[in-house]
PDB file of C-alpha atoms in Angstrom:
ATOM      1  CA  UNK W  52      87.859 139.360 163.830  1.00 42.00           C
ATOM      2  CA  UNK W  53      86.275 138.697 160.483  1.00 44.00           C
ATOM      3  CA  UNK W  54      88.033 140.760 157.646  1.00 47.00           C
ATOM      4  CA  UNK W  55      85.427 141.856 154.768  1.00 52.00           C
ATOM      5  CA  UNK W  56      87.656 144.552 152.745  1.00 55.00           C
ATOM      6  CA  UNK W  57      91.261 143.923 152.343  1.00 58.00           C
ATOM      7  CA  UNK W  58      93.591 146.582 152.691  1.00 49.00           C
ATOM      8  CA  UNK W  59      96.179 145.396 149.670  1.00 51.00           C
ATOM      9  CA  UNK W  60      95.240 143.716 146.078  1.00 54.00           C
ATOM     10  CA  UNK W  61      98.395 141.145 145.407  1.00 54.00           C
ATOM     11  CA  UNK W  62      99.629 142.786 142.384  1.00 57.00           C
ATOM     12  CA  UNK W  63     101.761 140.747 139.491  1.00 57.00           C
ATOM     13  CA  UNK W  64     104.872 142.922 139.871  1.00 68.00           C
ATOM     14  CA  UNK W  65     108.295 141.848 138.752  1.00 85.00           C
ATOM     15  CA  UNK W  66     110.151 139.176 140.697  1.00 90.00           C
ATOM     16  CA  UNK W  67     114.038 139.321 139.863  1.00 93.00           C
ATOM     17  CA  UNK W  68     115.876 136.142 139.844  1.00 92.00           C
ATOM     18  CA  UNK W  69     117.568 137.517 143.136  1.00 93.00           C
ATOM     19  CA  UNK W  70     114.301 137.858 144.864  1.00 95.00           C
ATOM     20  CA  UNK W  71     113.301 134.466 144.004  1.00 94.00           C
ATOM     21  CA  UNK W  72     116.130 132.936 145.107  1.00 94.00           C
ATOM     22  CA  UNK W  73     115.826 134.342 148.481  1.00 94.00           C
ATOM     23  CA  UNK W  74     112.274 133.313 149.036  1.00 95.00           C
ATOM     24  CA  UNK W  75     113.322 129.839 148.054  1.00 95.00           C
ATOM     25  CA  UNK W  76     117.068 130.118 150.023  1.00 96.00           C
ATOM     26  CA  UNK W  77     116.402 132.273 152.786  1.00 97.00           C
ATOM     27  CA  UNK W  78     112.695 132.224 153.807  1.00 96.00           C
ATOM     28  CA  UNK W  79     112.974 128.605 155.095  1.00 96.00           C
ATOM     29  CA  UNK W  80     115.514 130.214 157.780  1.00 97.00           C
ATOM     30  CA  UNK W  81     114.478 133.976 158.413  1.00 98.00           C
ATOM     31  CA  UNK W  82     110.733 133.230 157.842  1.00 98.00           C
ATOM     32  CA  UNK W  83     107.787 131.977 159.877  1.00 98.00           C
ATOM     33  CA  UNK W  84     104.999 130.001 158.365  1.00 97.00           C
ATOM     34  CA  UNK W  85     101.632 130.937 159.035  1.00 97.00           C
ATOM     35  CA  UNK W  86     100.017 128.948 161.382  1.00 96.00           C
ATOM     36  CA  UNK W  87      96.594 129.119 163.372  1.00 95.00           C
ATOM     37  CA  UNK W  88      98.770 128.589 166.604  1.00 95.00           C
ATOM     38  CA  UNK W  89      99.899 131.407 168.701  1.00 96.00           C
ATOM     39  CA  UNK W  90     103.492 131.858 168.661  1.00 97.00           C
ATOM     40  CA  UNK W  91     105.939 131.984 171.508  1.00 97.00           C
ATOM     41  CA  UNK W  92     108.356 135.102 169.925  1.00 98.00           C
ATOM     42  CA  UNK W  93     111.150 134.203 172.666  1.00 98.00           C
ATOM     43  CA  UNK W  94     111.491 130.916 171.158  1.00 97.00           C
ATOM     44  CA  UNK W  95     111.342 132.526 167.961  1.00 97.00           C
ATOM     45  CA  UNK W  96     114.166 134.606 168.402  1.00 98.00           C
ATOM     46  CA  UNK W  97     115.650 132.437 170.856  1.00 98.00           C
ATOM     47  CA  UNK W  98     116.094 135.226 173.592  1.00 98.00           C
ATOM     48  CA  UNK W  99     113.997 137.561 175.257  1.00 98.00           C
ATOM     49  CA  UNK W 100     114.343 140.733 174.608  1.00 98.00           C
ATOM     50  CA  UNK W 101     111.374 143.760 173.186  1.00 98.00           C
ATOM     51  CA  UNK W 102     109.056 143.092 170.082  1.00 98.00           C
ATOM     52  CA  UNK W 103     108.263 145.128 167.683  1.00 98.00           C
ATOM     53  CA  UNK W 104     105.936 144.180 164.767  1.00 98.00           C
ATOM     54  CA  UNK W 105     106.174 146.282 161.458  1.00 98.00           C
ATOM     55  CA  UNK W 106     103.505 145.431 159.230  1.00 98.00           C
ATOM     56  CA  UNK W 107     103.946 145.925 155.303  1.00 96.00           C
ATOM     57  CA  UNK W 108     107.681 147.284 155.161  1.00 96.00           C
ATOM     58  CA  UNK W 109     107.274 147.390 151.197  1.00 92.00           C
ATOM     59  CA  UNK W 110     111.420 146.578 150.004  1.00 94.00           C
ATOM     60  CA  UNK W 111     112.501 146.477 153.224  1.00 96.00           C
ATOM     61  CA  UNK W 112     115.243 149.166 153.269  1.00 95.00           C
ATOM     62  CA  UNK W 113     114.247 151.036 156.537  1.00 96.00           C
ATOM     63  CA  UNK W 114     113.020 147.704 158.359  1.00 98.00           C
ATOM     64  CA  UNK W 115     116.530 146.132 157.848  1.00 98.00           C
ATOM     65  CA  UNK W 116     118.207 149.801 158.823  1.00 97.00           C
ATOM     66  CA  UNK W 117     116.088 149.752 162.212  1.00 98.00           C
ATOM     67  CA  UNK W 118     117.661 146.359 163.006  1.00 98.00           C
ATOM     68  CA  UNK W 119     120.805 146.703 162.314  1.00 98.00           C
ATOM     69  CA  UNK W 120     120.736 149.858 164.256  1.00 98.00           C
ATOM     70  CA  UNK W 121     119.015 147.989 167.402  1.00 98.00           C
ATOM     71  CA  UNK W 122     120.371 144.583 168.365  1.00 98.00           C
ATOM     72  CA  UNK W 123     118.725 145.183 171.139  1.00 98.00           C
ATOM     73  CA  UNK W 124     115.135 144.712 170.103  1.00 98.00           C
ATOM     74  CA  UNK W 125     113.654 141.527 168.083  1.00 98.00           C
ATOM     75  CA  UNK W 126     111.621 142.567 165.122  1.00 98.00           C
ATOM     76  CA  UNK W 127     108.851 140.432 163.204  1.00 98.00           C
ATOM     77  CA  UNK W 128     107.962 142.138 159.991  1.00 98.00           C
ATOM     78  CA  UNK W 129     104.765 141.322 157.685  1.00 98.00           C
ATOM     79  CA  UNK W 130     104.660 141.587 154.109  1.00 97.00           C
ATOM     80  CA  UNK W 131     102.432 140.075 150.848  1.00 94.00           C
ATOM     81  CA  UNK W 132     104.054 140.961 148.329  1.00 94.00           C
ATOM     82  CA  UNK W 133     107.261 138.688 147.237  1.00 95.00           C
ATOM     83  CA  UNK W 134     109.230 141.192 145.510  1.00 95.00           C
ATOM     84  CA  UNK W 135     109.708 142.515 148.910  1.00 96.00           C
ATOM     85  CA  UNK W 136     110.000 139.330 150.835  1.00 97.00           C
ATOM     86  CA  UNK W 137     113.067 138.530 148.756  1.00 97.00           C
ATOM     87  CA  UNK W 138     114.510 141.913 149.037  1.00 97.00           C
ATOM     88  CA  UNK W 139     114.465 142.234 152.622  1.00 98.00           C
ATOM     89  CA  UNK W 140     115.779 138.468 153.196  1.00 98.00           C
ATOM     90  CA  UNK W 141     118.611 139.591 150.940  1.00 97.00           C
ATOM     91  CA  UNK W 142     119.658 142.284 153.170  1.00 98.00           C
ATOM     92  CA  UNK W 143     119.060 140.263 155.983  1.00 98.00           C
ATOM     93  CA  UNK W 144     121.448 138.032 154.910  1.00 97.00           C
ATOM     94  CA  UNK W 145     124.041 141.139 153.218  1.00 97.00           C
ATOM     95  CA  UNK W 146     123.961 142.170 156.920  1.00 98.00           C
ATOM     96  CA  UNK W 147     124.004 139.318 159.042  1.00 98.00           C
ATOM     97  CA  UNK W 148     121.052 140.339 161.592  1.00 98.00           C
ATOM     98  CA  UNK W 149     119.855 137.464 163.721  1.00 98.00           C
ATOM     99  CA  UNK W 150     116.757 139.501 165.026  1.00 98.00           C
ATOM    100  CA  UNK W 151     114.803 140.247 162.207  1.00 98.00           C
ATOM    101  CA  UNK W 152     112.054 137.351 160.832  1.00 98.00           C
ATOM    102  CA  UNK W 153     109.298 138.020 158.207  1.00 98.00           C
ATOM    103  CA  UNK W 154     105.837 136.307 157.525  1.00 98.00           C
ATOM    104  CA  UNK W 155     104.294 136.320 154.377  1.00 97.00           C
ATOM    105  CA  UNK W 156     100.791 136.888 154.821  1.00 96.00           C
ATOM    106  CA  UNK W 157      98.173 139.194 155.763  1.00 95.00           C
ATOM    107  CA  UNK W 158      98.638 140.941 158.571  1.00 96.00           C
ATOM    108  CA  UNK W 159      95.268 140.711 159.720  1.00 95.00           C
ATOM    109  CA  UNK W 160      94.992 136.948 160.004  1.00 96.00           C
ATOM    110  CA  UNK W 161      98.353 136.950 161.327  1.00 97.00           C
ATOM    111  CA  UNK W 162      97.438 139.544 164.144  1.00 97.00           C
ATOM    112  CA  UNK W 163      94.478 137.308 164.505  1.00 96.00           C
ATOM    113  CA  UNK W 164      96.016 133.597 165.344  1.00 97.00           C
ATOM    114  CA  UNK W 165      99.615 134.065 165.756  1.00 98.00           C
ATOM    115  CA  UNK W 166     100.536 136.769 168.228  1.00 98.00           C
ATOM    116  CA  UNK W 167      99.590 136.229 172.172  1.00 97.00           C
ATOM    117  CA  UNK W 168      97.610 138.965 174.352  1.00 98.00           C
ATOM    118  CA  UNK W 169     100.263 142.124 175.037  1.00 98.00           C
ATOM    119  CA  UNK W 170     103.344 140.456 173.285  1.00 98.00           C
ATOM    120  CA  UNK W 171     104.247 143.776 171.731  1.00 98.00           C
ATOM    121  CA  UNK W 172     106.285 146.271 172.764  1.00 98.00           C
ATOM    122  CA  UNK W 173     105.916 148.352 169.468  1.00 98.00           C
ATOM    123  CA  UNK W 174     104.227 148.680 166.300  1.00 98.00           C
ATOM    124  CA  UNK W 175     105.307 149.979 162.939  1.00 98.00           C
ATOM    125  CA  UNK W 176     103.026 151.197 160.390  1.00 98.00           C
ATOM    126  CA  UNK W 177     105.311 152.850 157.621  1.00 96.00           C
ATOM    127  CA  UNK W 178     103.696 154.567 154.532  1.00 93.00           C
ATOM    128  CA  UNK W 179     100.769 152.097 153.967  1.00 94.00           C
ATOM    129  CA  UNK W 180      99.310 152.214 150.736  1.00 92.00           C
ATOM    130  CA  UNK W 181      96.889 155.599 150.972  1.00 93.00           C
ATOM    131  CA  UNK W 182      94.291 154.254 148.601  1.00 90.00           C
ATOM    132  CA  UNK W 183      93.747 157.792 147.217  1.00 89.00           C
ATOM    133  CA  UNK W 184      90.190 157.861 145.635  1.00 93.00           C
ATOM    134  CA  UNK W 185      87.687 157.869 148.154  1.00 89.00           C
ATOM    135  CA  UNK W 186      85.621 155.253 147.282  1.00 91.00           C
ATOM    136  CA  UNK W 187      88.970 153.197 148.380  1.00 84.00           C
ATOM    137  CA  UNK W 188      89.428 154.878 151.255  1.00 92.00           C
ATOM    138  CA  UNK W 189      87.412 152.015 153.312  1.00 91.00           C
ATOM    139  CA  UNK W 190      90.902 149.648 151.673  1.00 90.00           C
ATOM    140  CA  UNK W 191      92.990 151.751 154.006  1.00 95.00           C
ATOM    141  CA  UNK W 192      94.737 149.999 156.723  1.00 95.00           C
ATOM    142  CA  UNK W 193      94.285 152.343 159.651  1.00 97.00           C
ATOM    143  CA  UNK W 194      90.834 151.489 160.721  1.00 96.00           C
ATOM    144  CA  UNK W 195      89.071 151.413 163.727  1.00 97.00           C
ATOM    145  CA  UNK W 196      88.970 147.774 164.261  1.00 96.00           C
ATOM    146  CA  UNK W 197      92.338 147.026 163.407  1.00 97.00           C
ATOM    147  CA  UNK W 198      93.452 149.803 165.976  1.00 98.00           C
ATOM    148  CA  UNK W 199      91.199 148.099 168.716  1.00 98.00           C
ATOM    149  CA  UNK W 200      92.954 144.732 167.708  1.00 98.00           C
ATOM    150  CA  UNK W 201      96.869 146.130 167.928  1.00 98.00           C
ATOM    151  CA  UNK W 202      95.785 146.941 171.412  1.00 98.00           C
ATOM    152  CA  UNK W 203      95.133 143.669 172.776  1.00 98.00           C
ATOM    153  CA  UNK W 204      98.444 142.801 171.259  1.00 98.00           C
ATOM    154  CA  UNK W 205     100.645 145.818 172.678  1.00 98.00           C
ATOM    155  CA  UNK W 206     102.305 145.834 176.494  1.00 98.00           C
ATOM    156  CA  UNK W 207     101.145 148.385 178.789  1.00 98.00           C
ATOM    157  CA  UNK W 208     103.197 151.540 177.530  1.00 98.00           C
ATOM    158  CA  UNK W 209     103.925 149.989 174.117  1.00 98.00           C
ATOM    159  CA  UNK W 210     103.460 152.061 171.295  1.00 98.00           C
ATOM    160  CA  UNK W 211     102.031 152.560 167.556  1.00 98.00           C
ATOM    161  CA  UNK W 212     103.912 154.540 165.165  1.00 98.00           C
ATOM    162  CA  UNK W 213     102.107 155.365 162.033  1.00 98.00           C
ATOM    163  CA  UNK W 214     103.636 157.311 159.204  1.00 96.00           C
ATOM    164  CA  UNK W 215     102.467 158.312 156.173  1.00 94.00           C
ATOM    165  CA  UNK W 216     103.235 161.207 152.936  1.00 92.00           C
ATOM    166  CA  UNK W 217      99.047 161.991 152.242  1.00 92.00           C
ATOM    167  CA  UNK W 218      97.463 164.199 154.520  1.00 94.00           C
ATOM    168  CA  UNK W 219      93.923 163.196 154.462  1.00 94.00           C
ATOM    169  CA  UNK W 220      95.462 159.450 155.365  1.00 96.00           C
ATOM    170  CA  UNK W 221      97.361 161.210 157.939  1.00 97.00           C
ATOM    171  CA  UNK W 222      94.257 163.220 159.230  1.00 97.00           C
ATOM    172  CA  UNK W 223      92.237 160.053 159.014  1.00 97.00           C
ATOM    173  CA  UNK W 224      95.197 157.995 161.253  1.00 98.00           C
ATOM    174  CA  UNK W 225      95.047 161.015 163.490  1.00 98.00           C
ATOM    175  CA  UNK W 226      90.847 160.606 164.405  1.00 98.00           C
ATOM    176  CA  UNK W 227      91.018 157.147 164.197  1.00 98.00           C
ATOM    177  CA  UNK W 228      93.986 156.595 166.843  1.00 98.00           C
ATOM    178  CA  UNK W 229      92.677 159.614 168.797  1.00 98.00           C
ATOM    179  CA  UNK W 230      89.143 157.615 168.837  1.00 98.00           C
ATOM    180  CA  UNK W 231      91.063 154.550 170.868  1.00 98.00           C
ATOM    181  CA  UNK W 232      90.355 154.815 174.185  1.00 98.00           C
ATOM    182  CA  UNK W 233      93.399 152.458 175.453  1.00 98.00           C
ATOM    183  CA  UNK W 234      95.731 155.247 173.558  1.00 98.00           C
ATOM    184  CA  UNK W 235      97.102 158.372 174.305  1.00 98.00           C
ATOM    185  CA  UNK W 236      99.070 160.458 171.874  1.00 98.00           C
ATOM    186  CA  UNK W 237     103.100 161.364 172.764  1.00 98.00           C
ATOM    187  CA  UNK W 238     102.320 164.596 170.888  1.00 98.00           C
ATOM    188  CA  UNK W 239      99.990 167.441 170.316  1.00 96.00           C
ATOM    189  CA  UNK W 240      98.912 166.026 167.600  1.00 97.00           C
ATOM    190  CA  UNK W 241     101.847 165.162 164.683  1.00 98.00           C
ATOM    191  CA  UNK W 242     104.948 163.474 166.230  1.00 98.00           C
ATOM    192  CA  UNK W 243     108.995 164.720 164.737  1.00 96.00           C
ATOM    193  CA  UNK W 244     110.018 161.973 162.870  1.00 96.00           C
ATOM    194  CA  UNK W 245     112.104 159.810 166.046  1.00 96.00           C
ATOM    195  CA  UNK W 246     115.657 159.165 164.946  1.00 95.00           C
ATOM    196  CA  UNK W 247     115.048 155.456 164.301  1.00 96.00           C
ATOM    197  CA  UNK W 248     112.842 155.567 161.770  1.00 97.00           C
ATOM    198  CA  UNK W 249     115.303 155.982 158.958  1.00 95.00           C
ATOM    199  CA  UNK W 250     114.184 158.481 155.722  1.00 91.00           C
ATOM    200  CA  UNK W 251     113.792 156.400 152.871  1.00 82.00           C
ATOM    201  CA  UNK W 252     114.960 157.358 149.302  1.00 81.00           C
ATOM    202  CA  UNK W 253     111.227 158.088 147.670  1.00 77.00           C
ATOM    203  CA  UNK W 254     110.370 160.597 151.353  1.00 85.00           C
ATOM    204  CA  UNK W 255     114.035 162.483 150.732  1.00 86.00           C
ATOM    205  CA  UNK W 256     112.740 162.856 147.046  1.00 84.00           C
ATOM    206  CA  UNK W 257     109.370 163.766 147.881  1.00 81.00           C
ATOM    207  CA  UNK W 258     110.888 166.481 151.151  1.00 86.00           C
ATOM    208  CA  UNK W 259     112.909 167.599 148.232  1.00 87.00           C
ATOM    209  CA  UNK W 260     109.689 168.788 146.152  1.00 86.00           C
ATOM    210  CA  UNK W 261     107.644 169.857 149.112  1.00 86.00           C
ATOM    211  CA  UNK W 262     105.863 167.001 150.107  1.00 86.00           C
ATOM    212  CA  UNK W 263     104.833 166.309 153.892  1.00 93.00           C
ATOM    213  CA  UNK W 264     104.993 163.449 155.910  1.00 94.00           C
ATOM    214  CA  UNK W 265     103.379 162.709 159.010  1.00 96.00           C
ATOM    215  CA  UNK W 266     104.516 160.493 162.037  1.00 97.00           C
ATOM    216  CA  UNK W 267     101.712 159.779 164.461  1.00 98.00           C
ATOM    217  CA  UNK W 268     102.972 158.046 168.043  1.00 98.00           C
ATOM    218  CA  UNK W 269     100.157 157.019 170.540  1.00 98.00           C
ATOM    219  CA  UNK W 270     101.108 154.998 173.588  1.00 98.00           C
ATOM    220  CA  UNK W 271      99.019 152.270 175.141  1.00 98.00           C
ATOM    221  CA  UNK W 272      97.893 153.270 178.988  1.00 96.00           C
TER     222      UNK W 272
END
């Protein structure tokens, strides 16, 4: 699958000296090159056990909460930006998980070369950048292609969970996983928030004021 529009723009932000260090420390042990070879994720992790794949877990606070709070599950988390590359390697290391590894790349590409037919047995898809004006909105993540492509990737009964704090993003996840027709939604429409998907700081704020957020949970058939 050819990717024309990318969903992110690498942005210049501030890397602290701690970040750094942990991308230069850390990544050589918790991180995964990219490579046009498909991986074998039990040799990875060294065990077998359930995947789940988070792509673009921003600082990393809720990715490193959902491991810590489930040894029992491996998790392989995608990010671009360094900033949070180094923070979540940090608390990787703060907390001693063994079953949490990150690649730095788009997710796309990754999806693309390094992850074998039905290796999944979830997704994560936490607050991806809404790209608010709607000439942008073709930069959003949640698209129809990329859905079709998690697919091939998920186990029979494996699952996409897609959250998100704009509504017309949310509506938009809502057609567009609705539209798959290897998916079936664990809800009416909008799924409770499942306990192991941790509220970060900025959603408490933003509950605080008002502000929705939307968990959407489709299963593979």
């Amino acid at each position: 699958m050819r990717q024309t529009i990318r969903s992110f723009v690498l942005r210049q932000g501030r890397v602290s000296h701690a970040q750094r260090r942990a991308c230069e420390t850390l990544l050589p042990q918790y991180g995964i090159p990219f490579t046009e070879n498909p991986l074998d994720l039990d040799q990875v992790f060294g065990r077998s056990a359930p995947k789940i794949l988070e792509i673009g877990f921003g600082m990393g606070e809720s990715t490193a909460l959902i491991a810590q709070k489930h040894p029992e599950n491996d998790y392989l988390a995608i990010e671009v930006h360094t900033p949070g590359v180094g923070s979540l390697l940090n608390q990787i290391e703060a907390l001693g998980l063994t079953n949490l590894r990150i690649i730095q790349h788009d997710a796309v590409e990754v999806l693309e070369h390094m992850l074998p037919a039905e290796c999944l047995h979830g997704i994560h898809i936490f607050f991806p950048d809404p790209w608010p004006k709607a000439k942008h909105h073709k930069r959003r993540l949640i698209q129809p292609a990329l859905v079709a492509r998690l697919c091939e990737h998920l186990k029979p009964e494996g699952y996409i969970h897609a959250a998100t704090d704009w509504e017309d993003y949310a509506v938009q996840m809502l057609q567009v996983l609705n539209n798959e027709p290897r998916l079936i939604n664990t809800a009416s429409d909008y799924a409770p928030r499942p306990e192991y998907r941790p509220l970060t700081k900025f959603e408490q704020r933003g509950l605080k004021l008002g502000h929705g957020v939307w968990d959407l949970i489709f299963s593979k058939k």
